[in-house]
Amino acid sequence: MPMKSTHIPVRVAIIGAGAVSDYHHVPALQLDPRAEVAAVCDADAALVEKRKSDWGVALGSTDAIEICTSPAVDAVIIATPNDTHRPIAIAAAQAGKHVLCEKPLGLDAAEVKAMLDASRAGKVVHMTAFTYRFAPAMVYLRHLLKSGALGTPRHFRSQRFTDWPETSWGWRQYKERAGAGDLYDLTIHRIDFALDLMGPLSRICGSIARFAPRDRTVDGAPCRPSDVDDWSALIGEFESGATGVWEGTTLAKGYKRNGFGHDWAEVNGSEGTAVYRLHEPNSILLGRTGGDLDVVPAPREYLKPASSPRDPDLGEPATVFRYDIVWEFISAIVEGRDAVPSFLDGLRAQIVADATMESHAKRVWVDIPRAD
Ligand SMILES: NC(=O)c1ccc[n+]([C@@H]2O[C@H](COP(=O)([O-])OP(=O)(O)OC[C@H]3O[C@@H](n4cnc5c(N)ncnc54)[C@H](O)[C@@H]3O)[C@@H](O)[C@H]2O)c1
């Protein structure tokens, strides 16, 4: 079990002060009376200065290791490009700091295993930012499934369709920095849903493809073309005998949907079907044999963690549930327990994502080893 934090409020450093930190990690910390933003680190010195002022933080650095070892920091949130997660997470764990790391945890499963091992050795809380697990619709769907209301689960199905511009994705479009494209960025969340809902996978068959060259920046300047996928898909067999089908693309024209895209995940059980949708995160679709799918609001107790002060009636519903990741991280730290989802969940999803690329490269089904 991880150590309890001795310092309340928990002093959290943001490492990687870009989009996702500003969008949900920092607003979430600002909502949580048990935590404070104690430090900011980014490779971009000008951004460090801006965020210190925006977020009201005194301690700033461009050196992640300096922040990971600072006595003024109890925990870190790592939101940097994927290739930097492993060294930063390991340095933090070795310094006894609790770690919430963005997905994908690493560039491959070997990196992620090293992060998990270091976190366990350091007895720190470790958590993977699998954001969409916290959507009320997903929490409620999971409750219905696990309580048997859908009967025996037979099929898992997910679609993640976004309509992104075909210009450069920056670091995200290069294998050495991102590991993979759509597969590691978007589909990996849905692999995590499936493992959480349906249990371990036995084997998968996967495919990836790239359509957009992304050889221009948004300003029209030439850049090195992308070498990662912008479409990914897999089919899988779970140990339970159930089946899964996943598809993700960033090139689904017309699927803008207020910036949130199309995100659909469903379970078909022997007694019923339940569907999660990101753009309607506070309700599910529910259907029974012989009937149609009806909209069913998630009961109020599913709209946020019980003890969180977040008002579920405030803000854009498809945005504000993301704050609950940090609530879980801080709760695990103050309670001295494991966080959910942990680095082990990140490793399990990474193994399946890696297998998808292996399956594609070899044109074969790939067995999925158990990770524990
Ligand atoms: N969970 C989610 O829903 C979600 C959403 C978006 C992004 N992400 C993940 O979050 C991470 C960051 O994504 P983003 O969209 O915020 O990217 P971003 O490019 O907007 O921000 C990354 C920041 O990290 C900084 N950086 C780069 N190397 C660094 C280093 N060695 N030390 C300190 N700072 C460094 C960059 O200067 C940049 O400001 C990625 O792993 C991404 O996959 C997750």
XYZ file of C-alpha atoms and ligand atoms in Angstrom:
416
model
C 0.000 0.000 0.000
C 1.244 3.536 -0.677
C 2.262 5.876 2.102
C -0.230 8.493 3.330
C 0.743 12.084 2.688
C 1.989 13.808 5.798
C 1.418 17.237 4.311
C -2.119 18.635 3.898
C -2.836 20.364 1.611
C -0.962 18.004 -0.684
C 1.580 20.104 -2.599
C 1.239 19.165 -6.266
C 3.648 20.084 -9.057
C 2.413 20.336 -12.624
C 5.055 18.994 -15.001
C 4.078 19.938 -18.541
C 2.043 23.123 -18.418
C 0.363 22.768 -21.817
C -3.194 22.127 -22.948
C -4.392 19.321 -20.709
C -2.934 20.780 -17.505
C -4.639 24.105 -18.151
C -7.893 22.486 -19.313
C -8.542 20.133 -16.430
C -5.722 19.318 -14.004
C -5.225 22.812 -12.622
C -8.959 23.739 -12.411
C -9.442 20.420 -10.585
C -6.671 21.183 -8.085
C -8.116 24.648 -7.528
C -11.459 23.031 -6.585
C -9.911 20.645 -4.073
C -9.313 22.067 -0.567
C -7.017 19.122 0.230
C -4.513 20.127 -2.477
C -2.613 23.077 -3.856
C -0.651 23.803 -7.027
C 2.796 24.152 -5.473
C 5.054 24.239 -8.525
C 5.021 24.429 -12.290
C 7.548 22.917 -14.661
C 7.725 23.151 -18.423
C 10.523 22.899 -20.976
C 9.375 26.312 -22.269
C 10.691 28.986 -19.856
C 8.242 31.630 -21.086
C 5.330 29.291 -20.439
C 6.610 28.621 -16.895
C 6.507 32.372 -16.199
C 3.026 32.723 -17.720
C 1.611 29.776 -15.745
C 3.205 30.991 -12.484
C 1.241 34.183 -12.945
C -1.969 32.515 -14.322
C -2.076 29.882 -11.598
C -0.589 31.933 -8.733
C 2.403 29.624 -8.166
C 5.737 30.740 -6.688
C 7.973 27.796 -7.608
C 8.810 27.263 -11.291
C 11.474 25.452 -13.275
C 12.317 24.122 -16.705
C 13.967 21.091 -15.082
C 11.555 18.263 -14.278
C 14.080 16.401 -12.133
C 14.641 19.479 -9.946
C 10.879 19.656 -9.346
C 10.574 15.893 -8.736
C 13.212 16.065 -6.013
C 12.080 19.336 -4.418
C 11.210 19.104 -0.697
C 8.387 21.588 -1.422
C 6.541 18.990 -3.552
C 4.532 15.929 -2.376
C 3.043 14.793 -5.688
C 3.437 15.406 -9.416
C 1.077 15.464 -12.375
C 2.982 14.575 -15.544
C 1.398 16.066 -18.672
C 4.354 16.213 -21.039
C 4.871 14.513 -24.431
C 4.721 10.721 -24.187
C 8.461 10.072 -24.610
C 9.246 12.001 -21.411
C 6.765 10.238 -19.091
C 9.025 7.329 -18.114
C 12.120 9.228 -16.873
C 10.040 11.848 -15.058
C 7.716 9.310 -13.398
C 10.621 7.139 -12.264
C 12.517 10.148 -10.864
C 9.394 11.244 -8.979
C 8.683 7.779 -7.560
C 12.312 7.354 -6.481
C 12.066 10.701 -4.678
C 8.933 9.471 -2.858
C 6.477 11.685 -4.772
C 3.017 10.417 -5.706
C 2.508 10.354 -9.488
C -0.486 10.992 -11.725
C 0.710 10.508 -15.298
C -1.037 11.188 -18.553
C -1.799 8.407 -20.976
C -0.266 6.670 -22.778
C 2.056 6.078 -19.831
C 4.987 5.320 -22.118
C 6.130 4.476 -25.611
C 5.707 0.740 -25.029
C 4.851 -1.776 -22.317
C 8.484 -2.207 -21.205
C 8.661 1.501 -20.337
C 5.364 1.309 -18.477
C 6.440 -1.773 -16.506
C 9.531 0.137 -15.334
C 7.285 3.009 -14.182
C 4.988 0.622 -12.297
C 7.935 -1.133 -10.636
C 9.508 2.168 -9.525
C 6.193 3.410 -8.106
C 5.635 0.205 -6.169
C 9.218 0.281 -4.843
C 8.777 3.915 -3.771
C 5.425 3.096 -2.072
C 3.816 6.071 -3.818
C 0.312 6.455 -5.231
C 0.441 5.920 -8.998
C -2.420 6.771 -11.316
C -3.074 6.776 -15.071
C -5.173 9.668 -16.431
C -7.799 7.520 -18.160
C -10.169 10.477 -18.130
C -13.322 9.027 -19.592
C -13.706 6.393 -16.874
C -14.913 9.343 -14.791
C -17.781 10.329 -17.098
C -21.005 9.810 -15.116
C -22.439 7.742 -17.980
C -19.465 5.376 -17.806
C -19.622 5.140 -14.001
C -23.344 4.318 -14.199
C -22.928 1.870 -17.081
C -20.210 0.100 -15.096
C -22.498 -0.096 -12.058
C -25.316 -1.647 -14.125
C -22.956 -4.157 -15.710
C -21.183 -5.186 -12.492
C -24.461 -5.463 -10.570
C -25.775 -7.906 -13.193
C -28.498 -5.657 -14.593
C -27.339 -6.293 -18.169
C -27.020 -10.063 -17.686
C -23.927 -11.844 -18.984
C -21.770 -9.426 -21.005
C -21.319 -10.692 -24.569
C -20.044 -7.811 -26.686
C -18.068 -4.605 -26.060
C -18.068 -2.038 -28.875
C -16.501 1.413 -29.117
C -16.198 4.162 -31.694
C -14.071 7.272 -31.219
C -14.443 9.518 -34.247
C -12.975 13.022 -34.294
C -12.745 15.576 -37.082
C -9.286 17.049 -36.609
C -7.562 19.416 -39.042
C -5.076 17.697 -41.352
C -2.263 20.070 -40.380
C 0.677 19.160 -38.112
C -0.022 17.591 -34.707
C 3.385 18.774 -33.439
C 5.129 16.162 -31.237
C 2.034 13.919 -31.472
C 2.731 13.011 -35.097
C 6.154 11.430 -34.596
C 6.654 7.863 -33.431
C 9.791 8.639 -31.418
C 7.885 11.200 -29.310
C 4.326 9.835 -29.271
C 4.731 6.075 -29.804
C 1.648 5.927 -32.033
C -1.095 8.262 -33.268
C -4.833 7.683 -32.847
C -4.110 4.316 -31.202
C -2.151 5.752 -28.258
C -3.973 9.064 -28.122
C -7.628 8.046 -28.341
C -8.253 4.321 -28.787
C -6.154 3.466 -25.717
C -8.825 5.052 -23.465
C -11.418 2.700 -25.005
C -9.137 -0.304 -24.563
C -9.036 0.672 -20.881
C -12.873 0.908 -20.744
C -13.130 -2.572 -22.159
C -10.619 -4.158 -19.783
C -12.292 -2.468 -16.829
C -15.784 -3.547 -17.877
C -15.186 -6.968 -19.420
C -12.001 -8.266 -17.757
C -8.790 -9.469 -19.408
C -8.420 -10.038 -23.143
C -7.059 -13.361 -24.432
C -6.091 -12.238 -27.925
C -6.602 -9.434 -30.398
C -6.298 -8.727 -34.097
C -5.477 -5.110 -34.927
C -4.924 -2.723 -37.787
C -3.675 0.847 -38.115
C -3.469 3.237 -41.070
C -2.312 6.731 -41.946
C -4.101 8.910 -44.479
C -3.118 12.547 -43.766
C 0.545 13.447 -44.468
C 0.440 16.370 -42.004
C 3.406 17.981 -43.735
C 2.240 21.573 -43.077
C 1.773 23.510 -39.860
C -1.431 25.464 -39.232
C 0.395 28.509 -40.632
C 1.171 26.638 -43.871
C 4.894 26.185 -43.186
C 6.372 22.849 -44.338
C 7.273 20.282 -41.657
C 8.423 16.670 -41.433
C 5.457 14.436 -42.372
C 3.713 12.343 -39.754
C 4.848 8.748 -39.278
C 2.019 7.616 -36.981
C -1.495 6.273 -37.560
C -4.602 8.425 -37.776
C -6.955 5.392 -37.814
C -6.825 2.320 -35.610
C -9.077 -0.681 -35.090
C -9.056 -3.991 -33.326
C -11.218 -6.951 -32.603
C -10.634 -9.069 -29.529
C -11.674 -12.094 -27.536
C -11.961 -11.728 -23.757
C -11.040 -14.536 -21.359
C -14.751 -14.666 -20.450
C -15.595 -15.595 -24.039
C -17.074 -12.156 -24.789
C -15.991 -10.256 -27.922
C -14.847 -6.669 -28.483
C -14.688 -4.320 -31.474
C -12.971 -0.897 -31.395
C -12.510 1.770 -34.077
C -10.896 5.203 -33.797
C -10.156 7.895 -36.344
C -9.187 11.556 -36.333
C -10.431 11.958 -39.917
C -14.200 11.566 -39.532
C -15.373 14.635 -41.440
C -18.527 16.118 -40.020
C -17.976 14.636 -36.553
C -16.860 17.893 -34.883
C -19.756 17.893 -32.397
C -18.766 21.025 -30.499
C -15.151 19.833 -30.343
C -15.999 16.659 -28.423
C -16.399 14.384 -31.465
C -18.254 11.086 -31.462
C -17.381 8.836 -28.545
C -19.587 5.772 -28.139
C -18.969 2.684 -26.018
C -21.507 -0.013 -25.330
C -21.944 -3.399 -23.740
C -24.463 -5.895 -25.045
C -25.366 -8.327 -22.275
C -27.759 -11.278 -22.271
C -30.422 -9.084 -20.607
C -29.773 -5.656 -22.018
C -27.599 -3.036 -23.707
C -26.104 0.100 -22.141
C -24.342 2.891 -24.046
C -21.954 5.663 -22.941
C -21.664 8.804 -25.105
C -19.214 11.623 -24.351
C -21.445 14.376 -25.739
C -24.253 13.318 -23.351
C -22.085 12.337 -20.384
C -24.802 12.535 -17.733
C -27.101 9.920 -19.272
C -26.870 6.499 -20.868
C -28.882 4.721 -23.518
C -30.473 1.585 -22.116
C -32.350 -1.142 -23.961
C -33.943 -4.500 -23.210
C -34.701 -7.490 -25.430
C -37.306 -6.640 -28.036
C -37.271 -2.917 -27.197
C -35.411 0.207 -28.279
C -32.599 2.189 -26.683
C -34.029 4.872 -24.388
C -32.250 7.794 -22.756
C -31.862 7.145 -19.006
C -30.333 9.925 -16.866
C -27.541 8.799 -14.549
C -28.922 9.029 -10.981
C -27.597 12.047 -9.109
C -25.135 10.037 -7.003
C -23.284 9.083 -10.203
C -22.661 12.678 -11.320
C -19.534 13.129 -9.153
C -17.563 11.345 -6.403
C -19.622 11.397 -3.195
C -17.345 13.607 -1.125
C -16.220 15.972 -3.902
C -17.325 19.616 -3.505
C -17.794 19.913 -7.292
C -21.277 21.163 -8.214
C -22.415 18.838 -11.054
C -24.868 21.494 -12.261
C -22.032 23.897 -13.108
C -20.005 23.967 -16.315
C -20.007 22.044 -19.569
C -20.922 18.448 -18.646
C -18.472 16.928 -21.173
C -15.645 18.926 -19.559
C -16.247 19.055 -15.813
C -16.224 15.313 -15.018
C -12.539 15.396 -16.010
C -11.839 17.181 -12.713
C -12.743 13.958 -10.882
C -9.438 12.338 -11.951
C -7.550 14.690 -9.644
C -10.148 14.164 -6.893
C -9.410 10.423 -7.017
C -5.632 11.029 -7.047
C -5.722 13.310 -4.002
C -8.205 11.016 -2.213
C -5.816 8.061 -2.657
C -2.933 10.170 -1.300
C -4.754 11.401 1.806
C -6.315 7.987 2.484
C -3.067 6.030 1.878
C -4.588 3.658 -0.689
C -4.104 2.706 -4.320
C -5.631 5.029 -6.922
C -7.986 3.777 -9.638
C -7.015 3.563 -12.473
C -3.420 2.822 -11.477
C -0.228 2.322 -13.480
C -1.191 -1.358 -13.608
C -4.297 -0.382 -15.597
C -2.064 1.790 -17.790
C 0.225 -1.207 -18.353
C -2.655 -3.526 -19.247
C -3.971 -1.073 -21.837
C -0.457 -0.481 -23.178
C 0.078 -4.216 -23.712
C -3.084 -4.350 -25.834
C -2.136 -1.211 -27.781
C 1.334 -2.621 -28.471
C -0.236 -5.915 -29.563
C -2.410 -3.979 -32.014
C 0.689 -2.647 -33.750
C 2.358 -6.067 -33.671
C -0.764 -7.683 -35.121
C -0.878 -5.086 -37.875
C 2.816 -5.480 -38.719
C 2.715 -9.298 -38.801
C -0.869 -9.647 -40.085
C -1.652 -12.141 -37.304
C -3.707 -12.505 -34.115
C -1.645 -11.763 -31.002
C -2.101 -13.405 -27.561
C -2.342 -10.961 -24.644
C -0.231 -11.869 -21.599
C -1.586 -11.189 -18.101
C 0.045 -8.293 -16.216
C 0.002 -8.001 -12.435
N -6.322 12.219 -20.517
C -6.704 12.988 -21.511
O -7.888 13.099 -21.790
C -5.674 13.761 -22.288
C -6.054 14.863 -23.067
C -5.042 15.567 -23.730
C -3.716 15.171 -23.607
N -3.396 14.072 -22.856
C -1.998 13.644 -22.683
O -1.338 14.650 -21.921
C 0.021 14.787 -22.338
C 0.266 16.236 -22.749
O -0.645 16.579 -23.768
P -0.999 18.116 -24.083
O -2.108 18.087 -25.057
O -1.157 18.903 -22.834
O 0.348 18.540 -24.820
P 0.956 20.003 -25.009
O 1.919 19.890 -26.141
O -0.127 21.043 -25.054
O 1.753 20.258 -23.635
C 2.908 19.530 -23.303
C 3.851 20.498 -22.554
O 4.961 19.739 -22.072
C 6.115 20.578 -22.188
N 7.298 19.721 -22.167
C 7.864 19.006 -23.173
N 8.917 18.297 -22.711
C 9.028 18.591 -21.381
C 9.919 18.167 -20.362
N 10.904 17.279 -20.596
N 9.749 18.686 -19.118
C 8.771 19.581 -18.857
N 7.888 20.010 -19.793
C 8.015 19.503 -21.037
C 5.899 21.332 -23.487
O 6.694 22.513 -23.546
C 4.399 21.614 -23.432
O 4.110 22.867 -22.841
C 0.210 13.754 -23.448
O 0.729 12.569 -22.903
C -1.198 13.509 -23.950
O -1.372 12.209 -24.522
C -4.354 13.381 -22.205
